[in-house]
mmCIF file of C-alpha atoms in Angstrom:
data_model
loop_
_atom_site.group_PDB
_atom_site.id
_atom_site.type_symbol
_atom_site.label_atom_id
_atom_site.label_comp_id
_atom_site.label_asym_id
_atom_site.label_seq_id
_atom_site.Cartn_x
_atom_site.Cartn_y
_atom_site.Cartn_z
ATOM 1 C CA MET A 674 6.328 -43.388 -7.533
ATOM 2 C CA THR A 675 9.081 -45.944 -7.545
ATOM 3 C CA ALA A 676 12.422 -45.875 -5.816
ATOM 4 C CA SER A 677 14.176 -45.784 -9.159
ATOM 5 C CA THR A 678 12.853 -42.299 -9.834
ATOM 6 C CA VAL A 679 14.640 -40.869 -6.797
ATOM 7 C CA PRO A 680 18.036 -39.416 -7.682
ATOM 8 C CA SER A 681 20.850 -41.279 -6.008
ATOM 9 C CA VAL A 682 22.614 -38.254 -4.532
ATOM 10 C CA PRO A 683 20.779 -37.184 -1.380
ATOM 11 C CA THR A 684 19.980 -33.519 -0.925
ATOM 12 C CA PRO A 685 18.065 -31.749 1.850
ATOM 13 C CA GLY A 686 15.029 -31.733 -0.426
ATOM 14 C CA HIS A 687 15.063 -35.486 -0.697
ATOM 15 C CA LEU A 688 15.115 -35.913 3.026
ATOM 16 C CA ARG A 689 11.831 -34.073 3.444
ATOM 17 C CA SER A 690 8.773 -36.269 3.246
ATOM 18 C CA ASP A 691 5.878 -35.322 0.999
ATOM 19 C CA ALA A 692 2.461 -36.774 0.221
ATOM 20 C CA GLY A 693 2.753 -39.658 -2.174
ATOM 21 C CA GLY A 694 6.463 -39.044 -2.509
ATOM 22 C CA ALA A 695 5.678 -36.430 -5.100
ATOM 23 C CA ARG A 696 8.481 -34.155 -4.011
ATOM 24 C CA ALA A 697 10.990 -36.768 -4.966
ATOM 25 C CA ALA A 698 9.633 -36.585 -8.500
ATOM 26 C CA ALA A 699 9.422 -32.815 -8.614
ATOM 27 C CA PRO A 700 11.743 -30.960 -10.962
ATOM 28 C CA SER A 701 15.050 -29.933 -9.474
ATOM 29 C CA GLN A 702 15.860 -26.304 -8.652
ATOM 30 C CA ALA A 703 18.106 -25.999 -11.725
ATOM 31 C CA GLY A 704 16.324 -24.621 -14.764
ATOM 32 C CA ARG A 705 13.221 -23.504 -12.951
ATOM 33 C CA THR A 706 12.111 -20.201 -11.512
ATOM 34 C CA PRO A 707 10.893 -20.128 -7.912
ATOM 35 C CA GLY A 708 7.200 -19.287 -7.802
ATOM 36 C CA GLU A 709 6.678 -20.183 -11.437
ATOM 37 C CA LEU A 710 3.566 -22.132 -10.483
ATOM 38 C CA VAL A 711 1.590 -18.873 -10.720
ATOM 39 C CA LEU A 712 2.359 -18.796 -14.437
ATOM 40 C CA HIS A 713 0.364 -21.982 -14.969
ATOM 41 C CA PRO A 714 -2.645 -21.309 -17.236
ATOM 42 C CA VAL A 715 -5.096 -22.337 -14.505
ATOM 43 C CA ALA A 716 -3.579 -19.834 -12.077
ATOM 44 C CA LEU A 717 -3.373 -17.044 -14.652
ATOM 45 C CA GLY A 718 -6.906 -17.765 -15.862
ATOM 46 C CA SER A 719 -8.249 -17.633 -12.310
ATOM 47 C CA LEU A 720 -6.450 -14.375 -11.624
ATOM 48 C CA VAL A 721 -7.729 -12.750 -14.803
ATOM 49 C CA LEU A 722 -11.261 -13.958 -14.078
ATOM 50 C CA LEU A 723 -11.025 -12.591 -10.522
ATOM 51 C CA LEU A 724 -9.841 -9.188 -11.725
ATOM 52 C CA VAL A 725 -12.345 -8.888 -14.585
ATOM 53 C CA ASN A 726 -15.224 -10.129 -12.464
ATOM 54 C CA ASP A 727 -14.522 -7.933 -9.439
ATOM 55 C CA HIS A 728 -13.589 -4.763 -11.228
ATOM 56 C CA VAL A 729 -15.651 -4.908 -14.428
ATOM 57 C CA LEU A 730 -18.492 -7.430 -14.334
ATOM 58 C CA LYS A 731 -19.647 -6.539 -10.828
ATOM 59 C CA GLY A 732 -19.860 -2.937 -11.901
ATOM 60 C CA TRP A 733 -22.046 -3.839 -14.868
ATOM 61 C CA GLY A 734 -24.347 -6.270 -13.165
ATOM 62 C CA PRO A 735 -23.770 -7.133 -9.529
ATOM 63 C CA GLY A 736 -25.689 -10.214 -8.558
ATOM 64 C CA TRP A 737 -25.684 -13.913 -7.817
ATOM 65 C CA LEU A 738 -23.495 -14.971 -10.754
ATOM 66 C CA THR A 739 -20.724 -12.417 -10.257
ATOM 67 C CA GLY A 740 -20.701 -13.241 -6.545
ATOM 68 C CA LYS A 741 -20.185 -16.945 -7.218
ATOM 69 C CA LEU A 742 -17.622 -16.291 -9.961
ATOM 70 C CA SER A 743 -15.622 -14.203 -7.531
ATOM 71 C CA ASP A 744 -15.626 -17.011 -4.972
ATOM 72 C CA VAL A 745 -14.628 -19.679 -7.478
ATOM 73 C CA ALA A 746 -11.883 -17.614 -9.126
ATOM 74 C CA GLY A 747 -10.486 -16.448 -5.790
ATOM 75 C CA LEU A 748 -10.513 -19.927 -4.286
ATOM 76 C CA ALA A 749 -8.844 -21.370 -7.371
ATOM 77 C CA PHE A 750 -6.111 -18.710 -7.432
ATOM 78 C CA LEU A 751 -5.303 -18.221 -3.744
ATOM 79 C CA PRO A 752 -3.748 -21.684 -3.180
ATOM 80 C CA PHE A 753 -1.520 -21.136 -6.238
ATOM 81 C CA LEU A 754 -0.455 -17.829 -4.737
ATOM 82 C CA LEU A 755 0.295 -19.385 -1.348
ATOM 83 C CA VAL A 756 2.313 -22.238 -2.836
ATOM 84 C CA ALA A 757 4.232 -19.828 -5.077
ATOM 85 C CA LEU A 758 5.015 -17.427 -2.218
ATOM 86 C CA HIS A 759 6.184 -20.365 -0.113
ATOM 87 C CA ASP A 760 8.323 -21.516 -3.032
ATOM 88 C CA VAL A 761 9.854 -18.063 -3.481
ATOM 89 C CA ALA A 762 10.550 -17.745 0.232
ATOM 90 C CA LEU A 763 12.228 -21.143 0.627
ATOM 91 C CA ARG A 764 13.856 -21.482 -2.818
ATOM 92 C CA ARG A 765 14.243 -25.220 -2.516
ATOM 93 C CA ASP A 766 12.832 -27.913 -4.745
ATOM 94 C CA ALA A 767 9.723 -27.403 -6.822
ATOM 95 C CA PRO A 768 6.566 -27.434 -4.704
ATOM 96 C CA GLY A 769 5.233 -30.901 -4.035
ATOM 97 C CA VAL A 770 1.778 -32.300 -3.628
ATOM 98 C CA ARG A 771 1.943 -31.887 0.133
ATOM 99 C CA SER A 772 2.457 -28.121 -0.170
ATOM 100 C CA ALA A 773 -0.447 -27.930 -2.578
ATOM 101 C CA VAL A 774 -2.718 -29.950 -0.297
ATOM 102 C CA VAL A 775 -1.816 -27.782 2.702
ATOM 103 C CA ALA A 776 -2.460 -24.566 0.734
ATOM 104 C CA ALA A 777 -5.719 -25.848 -0.743
ATOM 105 C CA SER A 778 -7.117 -27.242 2.493
ATOM 106 C CA SER A 779 -6.168 -24.226 4.604
ATOM 107 C CA THR A 780 -7.735 -21.893 2.017
ATOM 108 C CA GLY A 781 -10.894 -23.997 1.840
ATOM 109 C CA LEU A 782 -11.221 -24.364 5.604
ATOM 110 C CA LEU A 783 -10.705 -20.672 6.244
ATOM 111 C CA PHE A 784 -13.248 -19.743 3.587
ATOM 112 C CA ALA A 785 -15.800 -22.196 4.984
ATOM 113 C CA ALA A 786 -15.240 -20.865 8.496
ATOM 114 C CA VAL A 787 -15.757 -17.285 7.291
ATOM 115 C CA LYS A 788 -18.989 -18.254 5.580
ATOM 116 C CA LEU A 789 -20.375 -20.398 8.387
ATOM 117 C CA LEU A 790 -19.130 -18.950 11.699
ATOM 118 C CA ASP A 791 -20.154 -15.473 12.840
ATOM 119 C CA PRO A 792 -17.036 -14.672 14.957
ATOM 120 C CA VAL A 793 -14.684 -15.726 12.151
ATOM 121 C CA ARG A 794 -16.708 -13.743 9.633
ATOM 122 C CA SER A 795 -16.604 -10.532 11.667
ATOM 123 C CA THR A 796 -12.862 -10.926 12.255
ATOM 124 C CA ALA A 797 -12.321 -11.520 8.539
ATOM 125 C CA ALA A 798 -14.449 -8.484 7.691
ATOM 126 C CA GLU A 799 -12.335 -6.318 10.026
ATOM 127 C CA ALA A 800 -9.108 -7.687 8.571
ATOM 128 C CA ALA A 801 -10.292 -7.240 4.972
ATOM 129 C CA GLY A 802 -11.385 -3.684 5.719
ATOM 130 C CA LEU A 803 -8.007 -2.838 7.248
ATOM 131 C CA ALA A 804 -6.048 -4.537 4.468
ATOM 132 C CA ARG A 805 -7.808 -2.780 1.628
ATOM 133 C CA GLU A 806 -7.962 0.625 3.284
ATOM 134 C CA PRO A 807 -4.574 1.842 1.936
ATOM 135 C CA LEU A 808 -5.441 0.565 -1.551
ATOM 136 C CA ASP A 809 -8.817 2.295 -1.462
ATOM 137 C CA ARG A 810 -7.150 5.536 -0.374
ATOM 138 C CA LEU A 811 -4.590 5.249 -3.148
ATOM 139 C CA ALA A 812 -7.317 4.534 -5.709
ATOM 140 C CA ALA A 813 -9.337 7.523 -4.478
ATOM 141 C CA LEU A 814 -6.253 9.706 -4.722
ATOM 142 C CA LEU A 815 -5.474 8.585 -8.265
ATOM 143 C CA THR A 816 -9.020 8.774 -9.581
ATOM 144 C CA GLY A 817 -10.134 11.811 -7.628
ATOM 145 C CA GLY A 818 -12.969 9.739 -6.189
ATOM 146 C CA ALA A 819 -14.516 9.828 -2.764
ATOM 147 C CA ALA A 820 -12.362 8.816 0.175
ATOM 148 C CA PRO A 821 -13.143 5.346 1.519
ATOM 149 C CA HIS A 822 -15.558 5.017 4.409
ATOM 150 C CA GLY A 823 -13.218 2.886 6.448
ATOM 151 C CA GLY A 824 -14.405 0.182 8.787
ATOM 152 C CA PRO A 825 -14.983 -3.481 8.159
ATOM 153 C CA ALA A 826 -15.786 -4.933 4.755
ATOM 154 C CA VAL A 827 -19.100 -6.652 4.196
ATOM 155 C CA VAL A 828 -18.781 -10.425 4.035
ATOM 156 C CA VAL A 829 -21.986 -12.066 2.904
ATOM 157 C CA ALA A 830 -23.087 -14.944 5.119
ATOM 158 C CA ASP A 831 -24.213 -17.402 2.487
ATOM 159 C CA PRO A 832 -23.585 -21.060 3.363
ATOM 160 C CA SER A 833 -24.143 -22.078 -0.267
ATOM 161 C CA ASP A 834 -20.899 -20.250 -1.119
ATOM 162 C CA VAL A 835 -19.011 -23.050 0.630
ATOM 163 C CA LEU A 836 -19.584 -25.245 -2.438
ATOM 164 C CA ALA A 837 -17.004 -23.084 -4.206
ATOM 165 C CA VAL A 838 -14.185 -24.583 -2.092
ATOM 166 C CA VAL A 839 -14.023 -27.344 -4.705
ATOM 167 C CA ALA A 840 -12.038 -24.830 -6.764
ATOM 168 C CA CYS A 841 -9.200 -25.074 -4.222
ATOM 169 C CA ALA A 842 -8.443 -28.545 -5.566
ATOM 170 C CA ALA A 843 -7.137 -27.073 -8.825
ATOM 171 C CA VAL A 844 -3.676 -26.452 -7.390
ATOM 172 C CA VAL A 845 -3.406 -30.038 -6.149
ATOM 173 C CA LEU A 846 -4.328 -31.417 -9.559
ATOM 174 C CA VAL A 847 -1.854 -29.138 -11.325
ATOM 175 C CA VAL A 848 1.028 -29.887 -8.971
ATOM 176 C CA ARG A 849 0.359 -33.618 -9.056
ATOM 177 C CA ARG A 850 0.281 -33.552 -12.842
ATOM 178 C CA ARG A 851 3.564 -31.675 -12.994
ATOM 179 C CA ALA A 852 5.122 -34.098 -10.534
ATOM 180 C CA THR A 853 3.924 -37.049 -12.589
ATOM 181 C CA ALA A 854 5.256 -35.481 -15.779
ATOM 182 C CA ALA A 855 8.604 -34.795 -14.111
ATOM 183 C CA ALA A 856 8.757 -38.359 -12.885
ATOM 184 C CA GLY A 857 8.117 -39.570 -16.425
ATOM 185 C CA ARG A 858 11.066 -37.537 -17.712
ATOM 186 C CA THR A 859 13.541 -38.959 -15.180
ATOM 187 C CA MET B 783 22.504 -20.128 -26.304
ATOM 188 C CA GLU B 784 23.538 -19.516 -22.703
ATOM 189 C CA GLY B 785 22.721 -15.843 -23.052
ATOM 190 C CA TYR B 786 19.310 -16.670 -24.445
ATOM 191 C CA ARG B 787 18.627 -18.993 -21.517
ATOM 192 C CA ARG B 788 19.700 -16.329 -19.050
ATOM 193 C CA ARG B 789 17.439 -13.756 -20.689
ATOM 194 C CA ALA B 790 14.523 -16.192 -20.746
ATOM 195 C CA SER B 791 15.091 -16.968 -17.088
ATOM 196 C CA ARG B 792 15.125 -13.258 -16.222
ATOM 197 C CA VAL B 793 11.906 -12.664 -18.144
ATOM 198 C CA ARG B 794 10.292 -15.620 -16.426
ATOM 199 C CA GLY B 795 11.402 -14.361 -13.022
ATOM 200 C CA ALA B 796 9.996 -10.920 -13.783
ATOM 201 C CA ALA B 797 6.708 -12.459 -14.916
ATOM 202 C CA VAL B 798 6.484 -14.427 -11.673
ATOM 203 C CA GLY B 799 7.138 -11.257 -9.690
ATOM 204 C CA VAL B 800 4.455 -9.326 -11.549
ATOM 205 C CA VAL B 801 1.860 -12.093 -11.135
ATOM 206 C CA LEU B 802 2.668 -12.453 -7.434
ATOM 207 C CA VAL B 803 2.254 -8.722 -6.807
ATOM 208 C CA VAL B 804 -0.915 -8.488 -8.885
ATOM 209 C CA GLY B 805 -2.224 -11.626 -7.208
ATOM 210 C CA VAL B 806 -1.649 -10.297 -3.707
ATOM 211 C CA LEU B 807 -3.290 -6.978 -4.614
ATOM 212 C CA ALA B 808 -6.210 -8.726 -6.325
ATOM 213 C CA THR B 809 -6.731 -10.910 -3.284
ATOM 214 C CA VAL B 810 -6.655 -7.978 -0.890
ATOM 215 C CA ALA B 811 -8.640 -5.610 -3.071
ATOM 216 C CA THR B 812 -11.260 -8.075 -4.183
ATOM 217 C CA THR B 813 -14.652 -6.446 -4.174
ATOM 218 C CA PRO B 814 -16.310 -7.540 -0.956
ATOM 219 C CA GLY B 815 -19.549 -5.737 -1.658
ATOM 220 C CA GLU B 816 -20.370 -2.415 -0.160
ATOM 221 C CA ARG B 817 -19.246 -1.567 3.287
ATOM 222 C CA PRO B 818 -21.865 -0.944 5.910
ATOM 223 C CA CYS B 819 -22.601 2.662 6.726
ATOM 224 C CA PRO B 820 -21.007 3.781 9.960
ATOM 225 C CA GLU B 821 -23.362 4.024 12.876
ATOM 226 C CA PRO B 822 -24.828 7.532 12.821
ATOM 227 C CA SER B 823 -23.737 9.706 15.686
ATOM 228 C CA ALA B 824 -26.073 12.022 17.580
ATOM 229 C CA SER B 825 -24.996 14.976 15.437
ATOM 230 C CA THR B 826 -25.636 13.360 12.048
ATOM 231 C CA THR B 827 -28.864 12.980 10.152
ATOM 232 C CA THR B 828 -30.030 9.902 8.374
ATOM 233 C CA SER B 829 -33.204 9.343 6.481
ATOM 234 C CA ALA B 830 -35.115 6.359 5.253
ATOM 235 C CA PHE B 831 -34.274 7.360 1.699
ATOM 236 C CA PHE B 832 -30.504 7.162 2.043
ATOM 237 C CA GLY B 833 -28.114 4.634 3.387
ATOM 238 C CA GLN B 834 -27.984 0.908 3.563
ATOM 239 C CA GLN B 835 -30.235 0.538 6.524
ATOM 240 C CA ARG B 836 -33.093 -0.220 4.174
ATOM 241 C CA SER B 837 -31.445 -2.888 2.067
ATOM 242 C CA ASP B 838 -29.292 -5.877 2.978
ATOM 243 C CA LEU B 839 -27.879 -5.965 -0.536
ATOM 244 C CA ASP B 840 -27.095 -2.273 -0.527
ATOM 245 C CA ARG B 841 -27.620 -1.468 -4.106
ATOM 246 C CA SER B 842 -27.285 2.259 -4.363
ATOM 247 C CA SER B 843 -29.520 2.346 -7.398
ATOM 248 C CA TRP B 844 -32.778 0.841 -8.474
ATOM 249 C CA GLN B 845 -35.224 0.803 -11.300
ATOM 250 C CA VAL B 846 -38.750 2.114 -10.996
ATOM 251 C CA ASP B 847 -41.055 0.355 -13.419
ATOM 252 C CA VAL B 848 -43.471 3.053 -14.514
ATOM 253 C CA GLY B 849 -44.602 1.341 -17.686
ATOM 254 C CA GLU B 850 -45.204 4.175 -20.107
ATOM 255 C CA GLN B 851 -46.807 7.217 -18.587
ATOM 256 C CA ARG B 852 -48.255 9.460 -21.222
ATOM 257 C CA SER B 853 -50.088 12.672 -20.841
ATOM 258 C CA GLY B 854 -50.556 14.785 -23.907
ATOM 259 C CA ALA B 855 -47.311 15.691 -25.584
ATOM 260 C CA PHE B 856 -44.810 13.784 -23.461
ATOM 261 C CA SER B 857 -44.422 10.248 -22.261
ATOM 262 C CA VAL B 858 -41.908 8.881 -19.812
ATOM 263 C CA ARG B 859 -40.634 5.382 -19.174
ATOM 264 C CA ALA B 860 -37.765 3.452 -17.596
ATOM 265 C CA VAL B 861 -36.984 5.603 -14.600
ATOM 266 C CA HIS B 862 -33.702 4.713 -12.933
ATOM 267 C CA VAL B 863 -32.705 6.191 -9.582
ATOM 268 C CA ARG B 864 -29.206 6.321 -8.122
ATOM 269 C CA VAL B 865 -28.386 7.630 -4.657
ATOM 270 C CA GLN B 866 -25.228 7.873 -2.598
ATOM 271 C CA THR B 867 -25.227 5.420 0.228
ATOM 272 C CA CYS B 868 -24.106 6.599 3.642
ATOM 273 C CA ALA B 869 -24.983 10.057 2.416
ATOM 274 C CA ALA B 870 -25.621 11.313 5.909
ATOM 275 C CA HIS B 871 -21.961 10.979 6.732
ATOM 276 C CA GLY B 872 -19.421 13.413 5.435
ATOM 277 C CA SER B 873 -21.929 15.765 3.866
ATOM 278 C CA SER B 874 -21.619 19.242 5.269
ATOM 279 C CA ASP B 875 -24.467 21.061 3.560
ATOM 280 C CA GLY B 876 -27.214 18.650 4.533
ATOM 281 C CA THR B 877 -27.977 17.489 1.014
ATOM 282 C CA SER B 878 -26.933 14.611 -1.132
ATOM 283 C CA PRO B 879 -27.101 14.182 -4.912
ATOM 284 C CA VAL B 880 -29.680 11.841 -6.353
ATOM 285 C CA ASP B 881 -29.498 10.967 -10.047
ATOM 286 C CA VAL B 882 -32.700 10.139 -11.881
ATOM 287 C CA GLU B 883 -32.414 8.775 -15.389
ATOM 288 C CA LEU B 884 -35.479 8.578 -17.578
ATOM 289 C CA SER B 885 -36.432 8.085 -21.150
ATOM 290 C CA VAL B 886 -38.614 10.913 -22.475
ATOM 291 C CA VAL B 887 -40.580 10.881 -25.716
ATOM 292 C CA ASP B 888 -41.885 14.116 -27.198
ATOM 293 C CA HIS B 889 -44.890 13.435 -29.403
ATOM 294 C CA GLY B 890 -45.005 16.954 -30.793
ATOM 295 C CA SER B 891 -45.068 19.457 -27.973
ATOM 296 C CA GLY B 892 -43.539 22.347 -29.846
ATOM 297 C CA THR B 893 -40.957 22.751 -27.086
ATOM 298 C CA THR B 894 -37.775 20.870 -26.225
ATOM 299 C CA ILE B 895 -37.216 17.834 -24.069
ATOM 300 C CA ARG B 896 -34.607 19.889 -22.194
ATOM 301 C CA SER B 897 -37.265 22.425 -21.187
ATOM 302 C CA PHE B 898 -39.509 19.590 -20.099
ATOM 303 C CA ALA B 899 -36.687 18.031 -18.053
ATOM 304 C CA GLU B 900 -35.660 21.322 -16.439
ATOM 305 C CA ALA B 901 -39.229 21.756 -15.187
ATOM 306 C CA ALA B 902 -39.076 18.462 -13.283
ATOM 307 C CA ARG B 903 -39.381 18.562 -9.504
ATOM 308 C CA VAL B 904 -38.807 16.074 -6.729
ATOM 309 C CA VAL B 905 -41.344 16.505 -3.961
ATOM 310 C CA ASP B 906 -41.028 14.807 -0.597
ATOM 311 C CA GLY B 907 -43.616 13.805 1.967
ATOM 312 C CA ASN B 908 -43.446 17.210 3.647
ATOM 313 C CA GLY B 909 -44.269 18.970 0.377
ATOM 314 C CA ARG B 910 -40.770 20.327 -0.166
ATOM 315 C CA ALA B 911 -39.974 20.589 -3.873
ATOM 316 C CA ARG B 912 -36.503 20.555 -5.421
ATOM 317 C CA ALA B 913 -35.588 21.535 -8.963
ATOM 318 C CA PRO B 914 -32.790 19.684 -10.744
ATOM 319 C CA VAL B 915 -29.310 21.126 -10.297
ATOM 320 C CA GLY B 916 -28.085 19.280 -13.374
ATOM 321 C CA VAL B 917 -29.731 18.173 -16.612
ATOM 322 C CA GLN B 918 -27.874 16.022 -19.108
ATOM 323 C CA LEU B 919 -29.353 14.766 -22.362
ATOM 324 C CA GLU B 920 -28.104 12.099 -24.713
ATOM 325 C CA ASP B 921 -28.457 12.346 -28.478
ATOM 326 C CA GLU B 922 -31.981 12.640 -29.751
ATOM 327 C CA VAL B 923 -33.533 9.698 -31.585
ATOM 328 C CA THR B 924 -36.432 10.064 -34.033
ATOM 329 C CA LEU B 925 -38.928 7.223 -33.694
ATOM 330 C CA PRO B 926 -40.767 5.698 -36.685
ATOM 331 C CA ASP B 927 -43.907 7.686 -35.846
ATOM 332 C CA GLY B 928 -41.931 10.934 -35.940
ATOM 333 C CA ALA B 929 -41.785 11.396 -32.171
ATOM 334 C CA ARG B 930 -38.467 12.464 -30.645
ATOM 335 C CA GLN B 931 -36.901 10.424 -27.827
ATOM 336 C CA GLN B 932 -34.049 11.354 -25.510
ATOM 337 C CA GLU B 933 -32.426 9.775 -22.481
ATOM 338 C CA VAL B 934 -32.298 12.353 -19.718
ATOM 339 C CA GLU B 935 -30.268 12.365 -16.504
ATOM 340 C CA LEU B 936 -31.458 14.728 -13.820
ATOM 341 C CA THR B 937 -29.443 15.451 -10.704
ATOM 342 C CA PHE B 938 -31.256 16.656 -7.597
ATOM 343 C CA ASP B 939 -29.675 17.777 -4.346
ATOM 344 C CA LEU B 940 -32.079 16.298 -1.860
ATOM 345 C CA PRO B 941 -32.045 17.148 1.826
ATOM 346 C CA LEU B 942 -30.754 14.349 4.021
ATOM 347 C CA ASP B 943 -33.894 14.473 6.101
ATOM 348 C CA VAL B 944 -36.064 13.987 3.027
ATOM 349 C CA ALA B 945 -39.415 12.521 4.032
ATOM 350 C CA GLU B 946 -41.106 9.706 2.195
ATOM 351 C CA PRO B 947 -42.920 9.363 -0.067
ATOM 352 C CA VAL B 948 -40.454 10.951 -2.454
ATOM 353 C CA THR B 949 -41.926 11.496 -5.904
ATOM 354 C CA LEU B 950 -40.777 12.857 -9.234
ATOM 355 C CA ARG B 951 -43.196 15.329 -10.809
ATOM 356 C CA LEU B 952 -43.011 16.182 -14.460
ATOM 357 C CA ASP B 953 -44.873 19.222 -15.720
ATOM 358 C CA ASP B 954 -46.698 18.554 -18.955
ATOM 359 C CA PHE B 955 -46.665 22.231 -19.909
ATOM 360 C CA GLY B 956 -46.022 21.395 -23.517
ATOM 361 C CA ASP B 957 -49.264 19.551 -24.051
ATOM 362 C CA PRO B 958 -50.822 21.219 -27.142
ATOM 363 C CA ALA B 959 -54.124 19.556 -26.394
ATOM 364 C CA GLY B 960 -54.195 21.139 -22.944
ATOM 365 C CA GLY B 961 -54.511 17.843 -21.075
ATOM 366 C CA ASP B 962 -53.599 17.126 -17.489
ATOM 367 C CA ALA B 963 -51.252 19.646 -15.947
ATOM 368 C CA LEU B 964 -49.018 16.961 -14.442
ATOM 369 C CA LEU B 965 -48.033 13.449 -15.202
ATOM 370 C CA GLU B 966 -48.694 11.093 -12.306
ATOM 371 C CA PRO B 967 -46.081 11.595 -9.586
ATOM 372 C CA ILE B 968 -43.469 8.868 -9.893
ATOM 373 C CA PRO B 969 -42.457 7.281 -6.578
ATOM 374 C CA LEU B 970 -38.693 7.126 -6.119
ATOM 375 C CA GLY B 971 -38.343 5.375 -2.761
ATOM 376 C CA TRP B 972 -36.410 2.238 -1.998
ATOM 377 C CA GLY B 973 -37.702 -0.902 -3.624
ATOM 378 C CA LEU B 974 -40.670 0.772 -5.251
ATOM 379 C CA PRO B 975 -42.992 -0.143 -6.695
#
């Protein structure tokens, strides 16, 4: 990133620092839709894989592969979701590399903590159980199925799952690429 | 041109909104595996046959490899058992449905596979026998040797305090050669054989 790529008129967005100065090269607010990062093919692909895997493939053949696919797809998509929600909430410049790194690392660290630390895992299981309870009730109501049991969700304690955090890096690569492309256009 | 851009922008904004909502729901409602059964209270009954207490992975169904059991007119293979986990909780009549799927071949009994299936019994360790409360048959297939094969799903209402070993007994009443009265009892318990 060179100084020549920074627009000459200062705006609040330009005054914020960002990793590698990527924000300075990010597209301006004009002509873009806040949160549009979730429409990137990597994000959409991860979301589709997560939905198909969790709600179709696991029903056909639950096992090691579907468990790992779920982790990888979820860890790839969640940082995109966080960055996009942040973008929608703030409605400033396009998300920069720093936002992506923060989203990716916080997702990865939280996931690793859930997989490796018993207290974090039990708290996460309680939270997941509470969060999905209304959805389970709604699904039971719509399908005429059995009412949910309630209580915490089961979170499998498998340290090998932590390898899947590599997928969190996808959002950083995508955002950096977009920033580089935007810098090339200016 | 400006109108087109505005429309495109609106469509893009709507698409973002849809993906964000679906994404949040997908993240919350991801399948975290089965939930553990609630701790049984003093007034509820649990048995070794039901519930997750016997399996860390909590698969509510399993396959029993019986090879091909043949006795006279009928042979049976590929027995698949499906139970309701946490069955002890929320069941008021003290029973829980257990589905048993099996592949039955009729080698010329002179009767129907349905009659054969309806005569099936599940017997538990205390000698209590239960007849199927539901019998469903898929379309019949004629094998090259002329035998008839059908996939059968039997539903049994088993008592929650069912005692192991739980076995499936199939009456070979259609055996024209008058062979053994019963096929070997098929064990249905967790993780068997």
